[in-house]
Amino acid sequence: MKHLLSDSIVITKRQVLQLARIPELLIFSTIQPVMFVLLFRFVFGGSISTGQPGGYVQLLMPGIFVQTVAFTLAATASGLAQDMEKGLIDRFRSL
């Protein structure tokens, strides 16, 4: 626990460098939620009736938030699996 801050900084730097090398990751993480909001609000929003005040829009944003968290969780799990496969976690443990 004593190295939590320094380890977090190292991993954050690593992720930022990865975003600089692979800009598509930044595009997916920022544009995809906006695209889903616009798609589900303006394309499908008129055809869905919820029977609640405020309608479909009141349910849309929490749903998009949960969806974004789930997608990010899947990407994080995939990255962690790759790190474990390549031995990065073992190198961190040996420090």
mmCIF file with all atom_site columns, C-alpha atoms in Angstrom:
data_model
loop_
_atom_site.group_PDB
_atom_site.id
_atom_site.type_symbol
_atom_site.label_atom_id
_atom_site.label_alt_id
_atom_site.label_comp_id
_atom_site.label_asym_id
_atom_site.label_entity_id
_atom_site.label_seq_id
_atom_site.pdbx_PDB_ins_code
_atom_site.Cartn_x
_atom_site.Cartn_y
_atom_site.Cartn_z
_atom_site.occupancy
_atom_site.B_iso_or_equiv
_atom_site.pdbx_formal_charge
_atom_site.auth_seq_id
_atom_site.auth_comp_id
_atom_site.auth_asym_id
_atom_site.auth_atom_id
_atom_site.pdbx_PDB_model_num
ATOM 1  C CA . MET A 1 1  ? 0.000   0.000   0.000   1.00 0.00 ? 1  MET A CA 1
ATOM 2  C CA . LYS A 1 2  ? 2.940   2.361   0.523   1.00 0.00 ? 2  LYS A CA 1
ATOM 3  C CA . HIS A 1 3  ? 3.674   2.513   -3.212  1.00 0.00 ? 3  HIS A CA 1
ATOM 4  C CA . LEU A 1 4  ? 0.079   2.966   -4.311  1.00 0.00 ? 4  LEU A CA 1
ATOM 5  C CA . LEU A 1 5  ? 0.505   6.555   -5.496  1.00 0.00 ? 5  LEU A CA 1
ATOM 6  C CA . SER A 1 6  ? 3.742   5.970   -7.393  1.00 0.00 ? 6  SER A CA 1
ATOM 7  C CA . ASP A 1 7  ? 2.389   2.779   -9.000  1.00 0.00 ? 7  ASP A CA 1
ATOM 8  C CA . SER A 1 8  ? -0.765  4.622   -10.034 1.00 0.00 ? 8  SER A CA 1
ATOM 9  C CA . ILE A 1 9  ? 1.298   7.409   -11.597 1.00 0.00 ? 9  ILE A CA 1
ATOM 10 C CA . VAL A 1 10 ? 3.400   4.904   -13.553 1.00 0.00 ? 10 VAL A CA 1
ATOM 11 C CA . ILE A 1 11 ? 0.323   3.125   -14.905 1.00 0.00 ? 11 ILE A CA 1
ATOM 12 C CA . THR A 1 12 ? -1.345  6.456   -15.757 1.00 0.00 ? 12 THR A CA 1
ATOM 13 C CA . LYS A 1 13 ? 1.741   7.580   -17.699 1.00 0.00 ? 13 LYS A CA 1
ATOM 14 C CA . ARG A 1 14 ? 1.735   4.253   -19.517 1.00 0.00 ? 14 ARG A CA 1
ATOM 15 C CA . GLN A 1 15 ? -1.917  4.647   -20.500 1.00 0.00 ? 15 GLN A CA 1
ATOM 16 C CA . VAL A 1 16 ? -1.422  8.250   -21.662 1.00 0.00 ? 16 VAL A CA 1
ATOM 17 C CA . LEU A 1 17 ? 1.523   7.176   -23.815 1.00 0.00 ? 17 LEU A CA 1
ATOM 18 C CA . GLN A 1 18 ? -0.625  4.409   -25.261 1.00 0.00 ? 18 GLN A CA 1
ATOM 19 C CA . LEU A 1 19 ? -3.305  6.981   -26.149 1.00 0.00 ? 19 LEU A CA 1
ATOM 20 C CA . ALA A 1 20 ? -0.663  9.097   -27.881 1.00 0.00 ? 20 ALA A CA 1
ATOM 21 C CA . ARG A 1 21 ? 0.559   6.105   -29.885 1.00 0.00 ? 21 ARG A CA 1
ATOM 22 C CA . ILE A 1 22 ? -2.895  4.757   -30.723 1.00 0.00 ? 22 ILE A CA 1
ATOM 23 C CA . PRO A 1 23 ? -5.265  7.739   -31.127 1.00 0.00 ? 23 PRO A CA 1
ATOM 24 C CA . GLU A 1 24 ? -8.140  5.443   -32.116 1.00 0.00 ? 24 GLU A CA 1
ATOM 25 C CA . LEU A 1 25 ? -8.491  4.510   -28.446 1.00 0.00 ? 25 LEU A CA 1
ATOM 26 C CA . LEU A 1 26 ? -9.221  8.130   -27.581 1.00 0.00 ? 26 LEU A CA 1
ATOM 27 C CA . ILE A 1 27 ? -11.741 8.359   -30.403 1.00 0.00 ? 27 ILE A CA 1
ATOM 28 C CA . PHE A 1 28 ? -13.636 5.303   -29.185 1.00 0.00 ? 28 PHE A CA 1
ATOM 29 C CA . SER A 1 29 ? -13.629 6.393   -25.560 1.00 0.00 ? 29 SER A CA 1
ATOM 30 C CA . THR A 1 30 ? -14.933 9.917   -26.247 1.00 0.00 ? 30 THR A CA 1
ATOM 31 C CA . ILE A 1 31 ? -16.934 9.842   -29.454 1.00 0.00 ? 31 ILE A CA 1
ATOM 32 C CA . GLN A 1 32 ? -18.736 6.540   -28.904 1.00 0.00 ? 32 GLN A CA 1
ATOM 33 C CA . PRO A 1 33 ? -20.852 7.703   -25.907 1.00 0.00 ? 33 PRO A CA 1
ATOM 34 C CA . VAL A 1 34 ? -21.740 10.942  -27.710 1.00 0.00 ? 34 VAL A CA 1
ATOM 35 C CA . MET A 1 35 ? -22.700 8.966   -30.809 1.00 0.00 ? 35 MET A CA 1
ATOM 36 C CA . PHE A 1 36 ? -24.921 6.647   -28.758 1.00 0.00 ? 36 PHE A CA 1
ATOM 37 C CA . VAL A 1 37 ? -26.654 9.580   -27.037 1.00 0.00 ? 37 VAL A CA 1
ATOM 38 C CA . LEU A 1 38 ? -27.404 11.260  -30.357 1.00 0.00 ? 38 LEU A CA 1
ATOM 39 C CA . LEU A 1 39 ? -28.477 8.005   -31.980 1.00 0.00 ? 39 LEU A CA 1
ATOM 40 C CA . PHE A 1 40 ? -30.778 6.835   -29.213 1.00 0.00 ? 40 PHE A CA 1
ATOM 41 C CA . ARG A 1 41 ? -32.212 10.302  -28.529 1.00 0.00 ? 41 ARG A CA 1
ATOM 42 C CA . PHE A 1 42 ? -32.962 11.543  -32.021 1.00 0.00 ? 42 PHE A CA 1
ATOM 43 C CA . VAL A 1 43 ? -33.341 8.333   -34.026 1.00 0.00 ? 43 VAL A CA 1
ATOM 44 C CA . PHE A 1 44 ? -35.056 6.001   -31.559 1.00 0.00 ? 44 PHE A CA 1
ATOM 45 C CA . GLY A 1 45 ? -36.320 8.529   -28.986 1.00 0.00 ? 45 GLY A CA 1
ATOM 46 C CA . GLY A 1 46 ? -39.609 9.307   -30.719 1.00 0.00 ? 46 GLY A CA 1
ATOM 47 C CA . SER A 1 47 ? -40.639 5.679   -31.028 1.00 0.00 ? 47 SER A CA 1
ATOM 48 C CA . ILE A 1 48 ? -40.178 4.706   -27.376 1.00 0.00 ? 48 ILE A CA 1
ATOM 49 C CA . SER A 1 49 ? -42.835 5.529   -24.789 1.00 0.00 ? 49 SER A CA 1
ATOM 50 C CA . THR A 1 50 ? -42.009 5.037   -21.109 1.00 0.00 ? 50 THR A CA 1
ATOM 51 C CA . GLY A 1 51 ? -45.115 6.489   -19.489 1.00 0.00 ? 51 GLY A CA 1
ATOM 52 C CA . GLN A 1 52 ? -42.994 8.574   -17.131 1.00 0.00 ? 52 GLN A CA 1
ATOM 53 C CA . PRO A 1 53 ? -42.698 12.349  -16.874 1.00 0.00 ? 53 PRO A CA 1
ATOM 54 C CA . GLY A 1 54 ? -39.690 13.455  -18.865 1.00 0.00 ? 54 GLY A CA 1
ATOM 55 C CA . GLY A 1 55 ? -40.028 10.397  -21.031 1.00 0.00 ? 55 GLY A CA 1
ATOM 56 C CA . TYR A 1 56 ? -37.262 8.420   -22.600 1.00 0.00 ? 56 TYR A CA 1
ATOM 57 C CA . VAL A 1 57 ? -34.564 11.055  -22.106 1.00 0.00 ? 57 VAL A CA 1
ATOM 58 C CA . GLN A 1 58 ? -34.713 10.609  -18.313 1.00 0.00 ? 58 GLN A CA 1
ATOM 59 C CA . LEU A 1 59 ? -33.714 6.973   -18.762 1.00 0.00 ? 59 LEU A CA 1
ATOM 60 C CA . LEU A 1 60 ? -31.264 7.511   -21.605 1.00 0.00 ? 60 LEU A CA 1
ATOM 61 C CA . MET A 1 61 ? -28.379 9.233   -19.832 1.00 0.00 ? 61 MET A CA 1
ATOM 62 C CA . PRO A 1 62 ? -28.083 6.769   -16.931 1.00 0.00 ? 62 PRO A CA 1
ATOM 63 C CA . GLY A 1 63 ? -28.244 3.944   -19.461 1.00 0.00 ? 63 GLY A CA 1
ATOM 64 C CA . ILE A 1 64 ? -25.502 5.464   -21.604 1.00 0.00 ? 64 ILE A CA 1
ATOM 65 C CA . PHE A 1 65 ? -23.404 6.022   -18.473 1.00 0.00 ? 65 PHE A CA 1
ATOM 66 C CA . VAL A 1 66 ? -23.749 2.369   -17.427 1.00 0.00 ? 66 VAL A CA 1
ATOM 67 C CA . GLN A 1 67 ? -22.988 1.246   -20.979 1.00 0.00 ? 67 GLN A CA 1
ATOM 68 C CA . THR A 1 68 ? -19.841 3.399   -21.100 1.00 0.00 ? 68 THR A CA 1
ATOM 69 C CA . VAL A 1 69 ? -18.677 2.018   -17.748 1.00 0.00 ? 69 VAL A CA 1
ATOM 70 C CA . ALA A 1 70 ? -19.282 -1.545  -18.972 1.00 0.00 ? 70 ALA A CA 1
ATOM 71 C CA . PHE A 1 71 ? -17.333 -0.965  -22.198 1.00 0.00 ? 71 PHE A CA 1
ATOM 72 C CA . THR A 1 72 ? -14.480 0.643   -20.252 1.00 0.00 ? 72 THR A CA 1
ATOM 73 C CA . LEU A 1 73 ? -14.480 -2.247  -17.800 1.00 0.00 ? 73 LEU A CA 1
ATOM 74 C CA . ALA A 1 74 ? -14.197 -4.733  -20.653 1.00 0.00 ? 74 ALA A CA 1
ATOM 75 C CA . ALA A 1 75 ? -11.300 -2.794  -22.190 1.00 0.00 ? 75 ALA A CA 1
ATOM 76 C CA . THR A 1 76 ? -9.557  -2.576  -18.815 1.00 0.00 ? 76 THR A CA 1
ATOM 77 C CA . ALA A 1 77 ? -9.962  -6.305  -18.233 1.00 0.00 ? 77 ALA A CA 1
ATOM 78 C CA . SER A 1 78 ? -8.564  -7.024  -21.678 1.00 0.00 ? 78 SER A CA 1
ATOM 79 C CA . GLY A 1 79 ? -5.569  -4.764  -21.037 1.00 0.00 ? 79 GLY A CA 1
ATOM 80 C CA . LEU A 1 80 ? -4.962  -6.387  -17.661 1.00 0.00 ? 80 LEU A CA 1
ATOM 81 C CA . ALA A 1 81 ? -5.069  -9.844  -19.244 1.00 0.00 ? 81 ALA A CA 1
ATOM 82 C CA . GLN A 1 82 ? -2.492  -8.741  -21.822 1.00 0.00 ? 82 GLN A CA 1
ATOM 83 C CA . ASP A 1 83 ? -0.281  -7.290  -19.086 1.00 0.00 ? 83 ASP A CA 1
ATOM 84 C CA . MET A 1 84 ? -0.478  -10.529 -17.120 1.00 0.00 ? 84 MET A CA 1
ATOM 85 C CA . GLU A 1 85 ? 0.302   -12.577 -20.223 1.00 0.00 ? 85 GLU A CA 1
ATOM 86 C CA . LYS A 1 86 ? 3.350   -10.457 -21.057 1.00 0.00 ? 86 LYS A CA 1
ATOM 87 C CA . GLY A 1 87 ? 4.640   -10.559 -17.475 1.00 0.00 ? 87 GLY A CA 1
ATOM 88 C CA . LEU A 1 88 ? 4.202   -6.886  -16.602 1.00 0.00 ? 88 LEU A CA 1
ATOM 89 C CA . ILE A 1 89 ? 2.338   -7.653  -13.385 1.00 0.00 ? 89 ILE A CA 1
ATOM 90 C CA . ASP A 1 90 ? 5.122   -10.014 -12.296 1.00 0.00 ? 90 ASP A CA 1
ATOM 91 C CA . ARG A 1 91 ? 7.658   -7.249  -12.904 1.00 0.00 ? 91 ARG A CA 1
ATOM 92 C CA . PHE A 1 92 ? 5.617   -4.857  -10.754 1.00 0.00 ? 92 PHE A CA 1
ATOM 93 C CA . ARG A 1 93 ? 5.422   -7.443  -7.979  1.00 0.00 ? 93 ARG A CA 1
ATOM 94 C CA . SER A 1 94 ? 9.179   -7.982  -8.020  1.00 0.00 ? 94 SER A CA 1
ATOM 95 C CA . LEU A 1 95 ? 9.907   -4.286  -7.385  1.00 0.00 ? 95 LEU A CA 1
#
